[in-house]
Short mmCIF file of N, CA and C in Angstrom, two decimals:
data_model
loop_
_atom_site.label_atom_id
_atom_site.label_comp_id
_atom_site.label_asym_id
_atom_site.label_seq_id
_atom_site.Cartn_x
_atom_site.Cartn_y
_atom_site.Cartn_z
N MET A 639 -10.71 -30.05 29.84
CA MET A 639 -12.02 -29.52 30.15
C MET A 639 -11.94 -28.60 31.36
N ALA A 640 -12.53 -27.43 31.22
CA ALA A 640 -12.54 -26.48 32.34
C ALA A 640 -13.60 -26.92 33.34
N ASP A 641 -13.20 -26.93 34.57
CA ASP A 641 -14.19 -27.20 35.61
C ASP A 641 -14.43 -25.90 36.36
N ALA A 642 -15.41 -25.95 37.24
CA ALA A 642 -15.76 -24.74 37.98
C ALA A 642 -14.57 -24.23 38.78
N GLY A 643 -13.75 -25.13 39.28
CA GLY A 643 -12.57 -24.73 40.06
C GLY A 643 -11.56 -23.96 39.22
N PHE A 644 -11.30 -24.44 38.01
CA PHE A 644 -10.37 -23.76 37.11
C PHE A 644 -10.88 -22.36 36.77
N ILE A 645 -12.16 -22.28 36.45
CA ILE A 645 -12.75 -20.97 36.12
C ILE A 645 -12.67 -20.04 37.32
N ALA A 646 -13.05 -20.54 38.50
CA ALA A 646 -13.03 -19.70 39.71
C ALA A 646 -11.61 -19.25 40.05
N THR A 647 -10.65 -20.16 39.96
CA THR A 647 -9.26 -19.81 40.26
C THR A 647 -8.74 -18.76 39.28
N THR A 648 -9.04 -18.96 38.01
CA THR A 648 -8.58 -18.01 36.99
C THR A 648 -9.27 -16.66 37.19
N CYS A 649 -10.57 -16.68 37.40
CA CYS A 649 -11.30 -15.43 37.59
C CYS A 649 -10.84 -14.70 38.84
N ASN A 650 -10.49 -15.43 39.87
CA ASN A 650 -10.00 -14.80 41.10
C ASN A 650 -8.75 -13.96 40.82
N LYS A 651 -7.93 -14.40 39.90
CA LYS A 651 -6.72 -13.65 39.54
C LYS A 651 -7.05 -12.32 38.86
N THR A 652 -8.23 -12.22 38.27
CA THR A 652 -8.61 -10.98 37.57
C THR A 652 -9.18 -9.94 38.52
N HIS A 653 -9.68 -10.36 39.67
CA HIS A 653 -10.36 -9.48 40.62
C HIS A 653 -11.62 -8.87 40.01
N ASN A 654 -12.19 -9.55 39.00
CA ASN A 654 -13.41 -9.09 38.35
C ASN A 654 -14.57 -9.89 38.95
N ALA A 655 -15.44 -9.20 39.68
CA ALA A 655 -16.54 -9.85 40.40
C ALA A 655 -17.53 -10.55 39.46
N LYS A 656 -17.57 -10.18 38.20
CA LYS A 656 -18.54 -10.76 37.27
C LYS A 656 -17.96 -11.91 36.45
N CYS A 657 -16.68 -12.15 36.58
CA CYS A 657 -15.99 -13.13 35.74
C CYS A 657 -16.59 -14.53 35.81
N VAL A 658 -16.76 -15.06 36.99
CA VAL A 658 -17.27 -16.42 37.13
C VAL A 658 -18.68 -16.52 36.54
N ALA A 659 -19.53 -15.57 36.87
CA ALA A 659 -20.91 -15.62 36.38
C ALA A 659 -20.96 -15.55 34.85
N VAL A 660 -20.16 -14.68 34.28
CA VAL A 660 -20.15 -14.53 32.82
C VAL A 660 -19.68 -15.82 32.16
N LEU A 661 -18.59 -16.38 32.65
CA LEU A 661 -18.04 -17.57 32.01
C LEU A 661 -18.87 -18.83 32.26
N THR A 662 -19.35 -19.02 33.46
CA THR A 662 -20.10 -20.25 33.74
C THR A 662 -21.48 -20.25 33.08
N ALA A 663 -21.97 -19.10 32.68
CA ALA A 663 -23.25 -19.03 31.98
C ALA A 663 -23.13 -19.49 30.53
N ASN A 664 -21.90 -19.65 30.06
CA ASN A 664 -21.68 -20.06 28.68
C ASN A 664 -21.09 -21.47 28.63
N PRO A 665 -21.76 -22.39 27.95
CA PRO A 665 -21.28 -23.77 27.91
C PRO A 665 -19.91 -23.92 27.24
N ASP A 666 -19.53 -22.99 26.38
CA ASP A 666 -18.22 -23.08 25.73
C ASP A 666 -17.07 -23.01 26.72
N SER A 667 -17.32 -22.42 27.89
CA SER A 667 -16.27 -22.34 28.91
C SER A 667 -15.83 -23.72 29.37
N ALA A 668 -16.72 -24.69 29.29
CA ALA A 668 -16.39 -26.04 29.73
C ALA A 668 -15.31 -26.68 28.86
N ASP A 669 -15.14 -26.18 27.65
CA ASP A 669 -14.13 -26.73 26.74
C ASP A 669 -12.76 -26.07 26.93
N ALA A 670 -12.70 -25.04 27.75
CA ALA A 670 -11.45 -24.30 27.94
C ALA A 670 -10.53 -25.07 28.88
N SER A 671 -9.26 -25.10 28.51
CA SER A 671 -8.29 -25.77 29.38
C SER A 671 -7.14 -24.86 29.77
N THR A 672 -7.13 -23.62 29.23
CA THR A 672 -6.07 -22.66 29.54
C THR A 672 -6.68 -21.28 29.72
N VAL A 673 -5.91 -20.38 30.26
CA VAL A 673 -6.35 -18.99 30.39
C VAL A 673 -6.61 -18.41 29.00
N SER A 674 -5.78 -18.77 28.06
CA SER A 674 -5.96 -18.29 26.69
C SER A 674 -7.31 -18.76 26.13
N ASP A 675 -7.67 -20.00 26.40
CA ASP A 675 -8.98 -20.50 25.96
C ASP A 675 -10.12 -19.70 26.60
N LEU A 676 -10.01 -19.44 27.91
CA LEU A 676 -11.05 -18.67 28.59
C LEU A 676 -11.13 -17.25 28.05
N ALA A 677 -9.97 -16.66 27.75
CA ALA A 677 -9.97 -15.31 27.16
C ALA A 677 -10.68 -15.32 25.81
N GLY A 678 -10.47 -16.38 25.03
CA GLY A 678 -11.15 -16.50 23.75
C GLY A 678 -12.66 -16.63 23.90
N VAL A 679 -13.09 -17.41 24.88
CA VAL A 679 -14.52 -17.55 25.15
C VAL A 679 -15.09 -16.19 25.57
N ALA A 680 -14.40 -15.51 26.46
CA ALA A 680 -14.87 -14.21 26.93
C ALA A 680 -14.93 -13.20 25.78
N LEU A 681 -13.95 -13.25 24.89
CA LEU A 681 -13.97 -12.36 23.73
C LEU A 681 -15.16 -12.69 22.83
N ASP A 682 -15.44 -13.96 22.63
CA ASP A 682 -16.62 -14.35 21.85
C ASP A 682 -17.91 -13.82 22.49
N LEU A 683 -17.97 -13.85 23.82
CA LEU A 683 -19.14 -13.32 24.51
C LEU A 683 -19.27 -11.81 24.32
N ALA A 684 -18.14 -11.11 24.30
CA ALA A 684 -18.17 -9.66 24.06
C ALA A 684 -18.63 -9.36 22.64
N VAL A 685 -18.16 -10.16 21.67
CA VAL A 685 -18.61 -9.99 20.28
C VAL A 685 -20.11 -10.19 20.21
N ALA A 686 -20.61 -11.24 20.86
CA ALA A 686 -22.05 -11.52 20.85
C ALA A 686 -22.84 -10.39 21.49
N ALA A 687 -22.32 -9.83 22.58
CA ALA A 687 -23.01 -8.72 23.25
C ALA A 687 -23.11 -7.52 22.31
N ALA A 688 -22.04 -7.21 21.60
CA ALA A 688 -22.05 -6.07 20.67
C ALA A 688 -23.00 -6.34 19.51
N SER A 689 -22.97 -7.54 18.98
CA SER A 689 -23.85 -7.89 17.86
C SER A 689 -25.31 -7.89 18.28
N ASP A 690 -25.59 -8.44 19.46
CA ASP A 690 -26.97 -8.45 19.96
C ASP A 690 -27.47 -7.03 20.20
N ALA A 691 -26.59 -6.18 20.72
CA ALA A 691 -26.96 -4.78 20.95
C ALA A 691 -27.31 -4.11 19.64
N GLY A 692 -26.49 -4.36 18.62
CA GLY A 692 -26.75 -3.76 17.31
C GLY A 692 -28.11 -4.18 16.75
N ALA A 693 -28.45 -5.44 16.88
CA ALA A 693 -29.74 -5.93 16.39
C ALA A 693 -30.89 -5.30 17.16
N LEU A 694 -30.74 -5.20 18.47
CA LEU A 694 -31.78 -4.59 19.30
C LEU A 694 -31.96 -3.11 18.95
N ILE A 695 -30.84 -2.42 18.77
CA ILE A 695 -30.90 -1.00 18.42
C ILE A 695 -31.61 -0.81 17.08
N ASN A 696 -31.27 -1.63 16.11
CA ASN A 696 -31.92 -1.51 14.80
C ASN A 696 -33.42 -1.73 14.92
N ASP A 697 -33.82 -2.68 15.74
CA ASP A 697 -35.25 -2.92 15.95
C ASP A 697 -35.91 -1.72 16.61
N ARG A 698 -35.29 -1.19 17.65
CA ARG A 698 -35.89 -0.06 18.38
C ARG A 698 -35.87 1.22 17.56
N SER A 699 -34.81 1.45 16.80
CA SER A 699 -34.71 2.71 16.06
C SER A 699 -35.70 2.76 14.90
N SER A 700 -36.16 1.61 14.43
CA SER A 700 -37.13 1.59 13.33
C SER A 700 -38.48 2.13 13.77
N ARG A 701 -38.68 2.28 15.07
CA ARG A 701 -39.95 2.78 15.60
C ARG A 701 -40.04 4.31 15.56
N TYR A 702 -38.91 4.96 15.29
CA TYR A 702 -38.88 6.43 15.35
C TYR A 702 -38.67 7.00 13.97
N GLY A 703 -39.37 8.09 13.68
CA GLY A 703 -39.22 8.77 12.41
C GLY A 703 -37.97 9.62 12.39
N GLY A 704 -37.64 10.11 11.21
CA GLY A 704 -36.46 10.96 11.06
C GLY A 704 -36.55 12.19 11.93
N GLY A 705 -35.49 12.52 12.60
CA GLY A 705 -35.43 13.70 13.43
C GLY A 705 -35.90 13.52 14.86
N ALA A 706 -36.53 12.41 15.19
CA ALA A 706 -36.96 12.17 16.57
C ALA A 706 -35.72 12.00 17.44
N PRO A 707 -35.70 12.66 18.62
CA PRO A 707 -34.51 12.57 19.47
C PRO A 707 -34.11 11.13 19.81
N GLU A 708 -35.11 10.29 20.06
CA GLU A 708 -34.81 8.89 20.38
C GLU A 708 -34.14 8.19 19.20
N GLY A 709 -34.66 8.45 18.01
CA GLY A 709 -34.10 7.83 16.81
C GLY A 709 -32.68 8.27 16.55
N GLU A 710 -32.43 9.56 16.72
CA GLU A 710 -31.07 10.08 16.51
C GLU A 710 -30.10 9.48 17.52
N ALA A 711 -30.52 9.39 18.76
CA ALA A 711 -29.67 8.80 19.80
C ALA A 711 -29.39 7.33 19.51
N LEU A 712 -30.42 6.61 19.10
CA LEU A 712 -30.23 5.20 18.79
C LEU A 712 -29.34 5.00 17.56
N ARG A 713 -29.38 5.93 16.62
CA ARG A 713 -28.47 5.82 15.47
C ARG A 713 -27.02 5.99 15.92
N ALA A 714 -26.79 6.87 16.89
CA ALA A 714 -25.44 7.02 17.44
C ALA A 714 -25.02 5.72 18.15
N CYS A 715 -25.95 5.13 18.87
CA CYS A 715 -25.68 3.85 19.52
C CYS A 715 -25.35 2.78 18.49
N SER A 716 -26.12 2.76 17.42
CA SER A 716 -25.92 1.75 16.38
C SER A 716 -24.52 1.84 15.80
N GLY A 717 -24.07 3.05 15.50
CA GLY A 717 -22.73 3.21 14.95
C GLY A 717 -21.65 2.77 15.92
N ALA A 718 -21.83 3.10 17.18
CA ALA A 718 -20.84 2.73 18.20
C ALA A 718 -20.77 1.21 18.36
N TYR A 719 -21.91 0.57 18.41
CA TYR A 719 -21.92 -0.88 18.58
C TYR A 719 -21.46 -1.61 17.31
N PHE A 720 -21.76 -1.06 16.15
CA PHE A 720 -21.27 -1.66 14.90
C PHE A 720 -19.75 -1.66 14.88
N ASP A 721 -19.16 -0.50 15.21
CA ASP A 721 -17.70 -0.40 15.25
C ASP A 721 -17.12 -1.34 16.31
N ALA A 722 -17.77 -1.41 17.46
CA ALA A 722 -17.28 -2.28 18.54
C ALA A 722 -17.30 -3.74 18.11
N ALA A 723 -18.39 -4.16 17.48
CA ALA A 723 -18.49 -5.56 17.04
C ALA A 723 -17.38 -5.89 16.05
N ASN A 724 -17.12 -4.99 15.12
CA ASN A 724 -16.05 -5.22 14.14
C ASN A 724 -14.68 -5.25 14.81
N ASP A 725 -14.44 -4.30 15.70
CA ASP A 725 -13.14 -4.26 16.39
C ASP A 725 -12.91 -5.54 17.19
N LEU A 726 -13.94 -6.02 17.84
CA LEU A 726 -13.81 -7.23 18.65
C LEU A 726 -13.68 -8.47 17.78
N ASP A 727 -14.58 -8.60 16.81
CA ASP A 727 -14.65 -9.82 16.03
C ASP A 727 -13.46 -10.00 15.09
N ILE A 728 -12.96 -8.91 14.58
CA ILE A 728 -11.85 -9.01 13.62
C ILE A 728 -10.52 -8.71 14.29
N ASP A 729 -10.35 -7.48 14.73
CA ASP A 729 -9.03 -7.05 15.21
C ASP A 729 -8.63 -7.67 16.55
N ALA A 730 -9.54 -7.69 17.51
CA ALA A 730 -9.18 -8.26 18.82
C ALA A 730 -8.94 -9.76 18.71
N HIS A 731 -9.76 -10.46 17.93
CA HIS A 731 -9.52 -11.90 17.74
C HIS A 731 -8.15 -12.13 17.09
N ASP A 732 -7.84 -11.34 16.07
CA ASP A 732 -6.53 -11.49 15.41
C ASP A 732 -5.39 -11.23 16.39
N SER A 733 -5.52 -10.17 17.17
CA SER A 733 -4.47 -9.82 18.14
C SER A 733 -4.32 -10.92 19.19
N LEU A 734 -5.42 -11.41 19.69
CA LEU A 734 -5.37 -12.49 20.69
C LEU A 734 -4.72 -13.73 20.08
N GLY A 735 -5.14 -14.08 18.88
CA GLY A 735 -4.61 -15.27 18.23
C GLY A 735 -3.12 -15.19 17.90
N SER A 736 -2.65 -13.98 17.65
CA SER A 736 -1.24 -13.81 17.30
C SER A 736 -0.36 -13.56 18.52
N GLY A 737 -0.97 -13.49 19.69
CA GLY A 737 -0.20 -13.27 20.91
C GLY A 737 0.07 -11.82 21.23
N ASP A 738 -0.56 -10.90 20.50
CA ASP A 738 -0.40 -9.48 20.80
C ASP A 738 -1.47 -9.09 21.82
N TYR A 739 -1.24 -9.51 23.05
CA TYR A 739 -2.24 -9.35 24.10
C TYR A 739 -2.48 -7.90 24.47
N ALA A 740 -1.46 -7.07 24.40
CA ALA A 740 -1.63 -5.65 24.72
C ALA A 740 -2.58 -5.00 23.72
N ALA A 741 -2.42 -5.31 22.44
CA ALA A 741 -3.32 -4.76 21.43
C ALA A 741 -4.74 -5.29 21.62
N ALA A 742 -4.86 -6.58 21.91
CA ALA A 742 -6.19 -7.16 22.13
C ALA A 742 -6.88 -6.48 23.31
N SER A 743 -6.12 -6.25 24.39
CA SER A 743 -6.68 -5.61 25.57
C SER A 743 -7.15 -4.18 25.25
N ARG A 744 -6.33 -3.45 24.51
CA ARG A 744 -6.72 -2.08 24.12
C ARG A 744 -7.98 -2.09 23.26
N LEU A 745 -8.06 -3.01 22.33
CA LEU A 745 -9.23 -3.09 21.46
C LEU A 745 -10.49 -3.43 22.25
N VAL A 746 -10.39 -4.34 23.19
CA VAL A 746 -11.54 -4.70 24.01
C VAL A 746 -11.96 -3.53 24.88
N SER A 747 -10.99 -2.85 25.46
CA SER A 747 -11.31 -1.67 26.28
C SER A 747 -11.99 -0.60 25.45
N GLY A 748 -11.48 -0.38 24.25
CA GLY A 748 -12.09 0.61 23.36
C GLY A 748 -13.50 0.23 22.96
N ALA A 749 -13.71 -1.05 22.67
CA ALA A 749 -15.04 -1.52 22.27
C ALA A 749 -16.04 -1.36 23.41
N SER A 750 -15.58 -1.52 24.62
CA SER A 750 -16.45 -1.34 25.78
C SER A 750 -17.03 0.07 25.81
N GLY A 751 -16.30 1.01 25.24
CA GLY A 751 -16.75 2.40 25.19
C GLY A 751 -18.03 2.60 24.40
N ALA A 752 -18.44 1.62 23.60
CA ALA A 752 -19.70 1.74 22.86
C ALA A 752 -20.86 1.96 23.82
N ALA A 753 -20.81 1.29 24.95
CA ALA A 753 -21.87 1.44 25.95
C ALA A 753 -21.91 2.87 26.47
N ASP A 754 -20.74 3.46 26.74
CA ASP A 754 -20.69 4.84 27.23
C ASP A 754 -21.16 5.82 26.16
N THR A 755 -20.78 5.57 24.91
CA THR A 755 -21.22 6.42 23.80
C THR A 755 -22.74 6.39 23.68
N CYS A 756 -23.30 5.21 23.82
CA CYS A 756 -24.75 5.06 23.73
C CYS A 756 -25.44 5.76 24.90
N ASP A 757 -24.93 5.54 26.10
CA ASP A 757 -25.50 6.22 27.27
C ASP A 757 -25.47 7.73 27.09
N ALA A 758 -24.34 8.25 26.61
CA ALA A 758 -24.19 9.70 26.43
C ALA A 758 -25.15 10.23 25.37
N ALA A 759 -25.32 9.49 24.28
CA ALA A 759 -26.23 9.93 23.21
C ALA A 759 -27.66 9.98 23.72
N LEU A 760 -28.06 9.00 24.49
CA LEU A 760 -29.42 9.00 25.03
C LEU A 760 -29.61 10.11 26.05
N ALA A 761 -28.58 10.35 26.87
CA ALA A 761 -28.67 11.43 27.86
C ALA A 761 -28.75 12.79 27.16
N ALA A 762 -27.94 12.97 26.12
CA ALA A 762 -27.94 14.24 25.39
C ALA A 762 -29.28 14.49 24.70
N ALA A 763 -29.94 13.43 24.29
CA ALA A 763 -31.25 13.56 23.66
C ALA A 763 -32.36 13.72 24.69
N LYS A 764 -31.96 13.66 25.98
CA LYS A 764 -32.91 13.81 27.08
C LYS A 764 -34.03 12.77 27.02
N VAL A 765 -33.63 11.54 26.70
CA VAL A 765 -34.58 10.43 26.71
C VAL A 765 -34.07 9.39 27.69
N SER A 766 -35.01 8.65 28.25
CA SER A 766 -34.59 7.61 29.19
C SER A 766 -33.82 6.55 28.44
N SER A 767 -32.89 5.94 29.13
CA SER A 767 -32.06 4.95 28.48
C SER A 767 -32.83 3.65 28.29
N VAL A 768 -33.17 3.40 27.05
CA VAL A 768 -33.81 2.15 26.70
C VAL A 768 -32.75 1.07 26.51
N MET A 769 -31.50 1.45 26.71
CA MET A 769 -30.38 0.55 26.45
C MET A 769 -29.59 0.21 27.71
N ALA A 770 -30.06 0.61 28.88
CA ALA A 770 -29.27 0.46 30.10
C ALA A 770 -28.81 -0.98 30.34
N ASP A 771 -29.71 -1.95 30.22
CA ASP A 771 -29.34 -3.35 30.44
C ASP A 771 -28.35 -3.84 29.39
N VAL A 772 -28.59 -3.46 28.16
CA VAL A 772 -27.71 -3.87 27.06
C VAL A 772 -26.33 -3.26 27.23
N ASP A 773 -26.30 -1.99 27.59
CA ASP A 773 -25.02 -1.31 27.79
C ASP A 773 -24.24 -1.95 28.95
N GLN A 774 -24.94 -2.31 30.02
CA GLN A 774 -24.27 -2.94 31.16
C GLN A 774 -23.72 -4.31 30.77
N LYS A 775 -24.49 -5.06 29.99
CA LYS A 775 -24.03 -6.37 29.53
C LYS A 775 -22.75 -6.21 28.70
N MET A 776 -22.71 -5.21 27.85
CA MET A 776 -21.51 -4.96 27.03
C MET A 776 -20.31 -4.65 27.93
N LYS A 777 -20.52 -3.78 28.90
CA LYS A 777 -19.43 -3.43 29.82
C LYS A 777 -18.94 -4.66 30.58
N ASP A 778 -19.87 -5.47 31.05
CA ASP A 778 -19.50 -6.68 31.81
C ASP A 778 -18.71 -7.65 30.95
N ARG A 779 -19.20 -7.93 29.75
CA ARG A 779 -18.54 -8.90 28.87
C ARG A 779 -17.15 -8.40 28.46
N CYS A 780 -17.07 -7.14 28.10
CA CYS A 780 -15.77 -6.59 27.71
C CYS A 780 -14.81 -6.55 28.89
N GLY A 781 -15.33 -6.25 30.07
CA GLY A 781 -14.49 -6.21 31.26
C GLY A 781 -13.87 -7.57 31.56
N VAL A 782 -14.67 -8.62 31.45
CA VAL A 782 -14.15 -9.97 31.70
C VAL A 782 -13.13 -10.34 30.64
N ALA A 783 -13.44 -10.07 29.37
CA ALA A 783 -12.49 -10.38 28.29
C ALA A 783 -11.18 -9.63 28.49
N ARG A 784 -11.27 -8.35 28.77
CA ARG A 784 -10.06 -7.53 28.98
C ARG A 784 -9.24 -8.06 30.15
N ASP A 785 -9.90 -8.37 31.25
CA ASP A 785 -9.17 -8.82 32.43
C ASP A 785 -8.50 -10.18 32.20
N LEU A 786 -9.15 -11.07 31.48
CA LEU A 786 -8.52 -12.35 31.17
C LEU A 786 -7.35 -12.18 30.20
N ILE A 787 -7.52 -11.31 29.23
CA ILE A 787 -6.41 -11.03 28.30
C ILE A 787 -5.24 -10.41 29.06
N ASN A 788 -5.55 -9.54 30.01
CA ASN A 788 -4.48 -8.93 30.81
C ASN A 788 -3.72 -9.96 31.63
N LEU A 789 -4.38 -11.05 32.02
CA LEU A 789 -3.65 -12.14 32.69
C LEU A 789 -2.61 -12.75 31.75
N LEU A 790 -2.93 -12.79 30.47
CA LEU A 790 -1.99 -13.34 29.50
C LEU A 790 -0.76 -12.44 29.34
N ILE A 791 -0.95 -11.15 29.58
CA ILE A 791 0.19 -10.22 29.54
C ILE A 791 1.10 -10.50 30.74
N LYS A 792 0.47 -10.67 31.91
CA LYS A 792 1.22 -10.92 33.14
C LYS A 792 1.85 -12.31 33.15
N PHE A 793 1.09 -13.29 32.69
CA PHE A 793 1.50 -14.69 32.72
C PHE A 793 1.36 -15.27 31.32
N PRO A 794 2.35 -15.11 30.46
CA PRO A 794 2.24 -15.61 29.08
C PRO A 794 1.85 -17.09 29.05
N PRO A 795 1.21 -17.53 27.98
CA PRO A 795 0.66 -18.87 27.91
C PRO A 795 1.59 -20.01 28.31
N SER A 796 2.87 -19.87 28.12
CA SER A 796 3.77 -20.96 28.53
C SER A 796 3.79 -21.11 30.05
N ASP A 797 3.30 -20.09 30.77
CA ASP A 797 3.32 -20.09 32.23
C ASP A 797 1.96 -20.42 32.86
N ASN A 798 0.92 -20.60 32.03
CA ASN A 798 -0.39 -20.79 32.68
C ASN A 798 -1.01 -22.11 32.38
#
């Protein structure tokens, strides 16, 4: 069972200021007993962030008619988050599970880019970002997952 000390010690190695808050907010972290377990929890949180963003975008985009700048921007966001959710849920999980930590880290980093794609689409449409909080949550969750996976590259599971 992961205790607050294990989570704090592990997160301290990542130098990610949001790591402890992200992990301790999720009860699944309490079941983690290794860095690999915590990386899996963090990856699940990133998948959830991408999926939640997609659902929110679909709800918000339904309010705009065809051709509206907001609707077009949100459709770009939707595509980016859909791809991110798939990359995280399928490919990154597979890579993490098979021990290909470098690939998992790259996939998580790439998925984090959905937030930047969404921000850019909204800025290009000259509309205020209705997604700022969601985009930040995605960046935070992906950052924690990536940083924990990167610990597995530095310290393979037999060493942690």
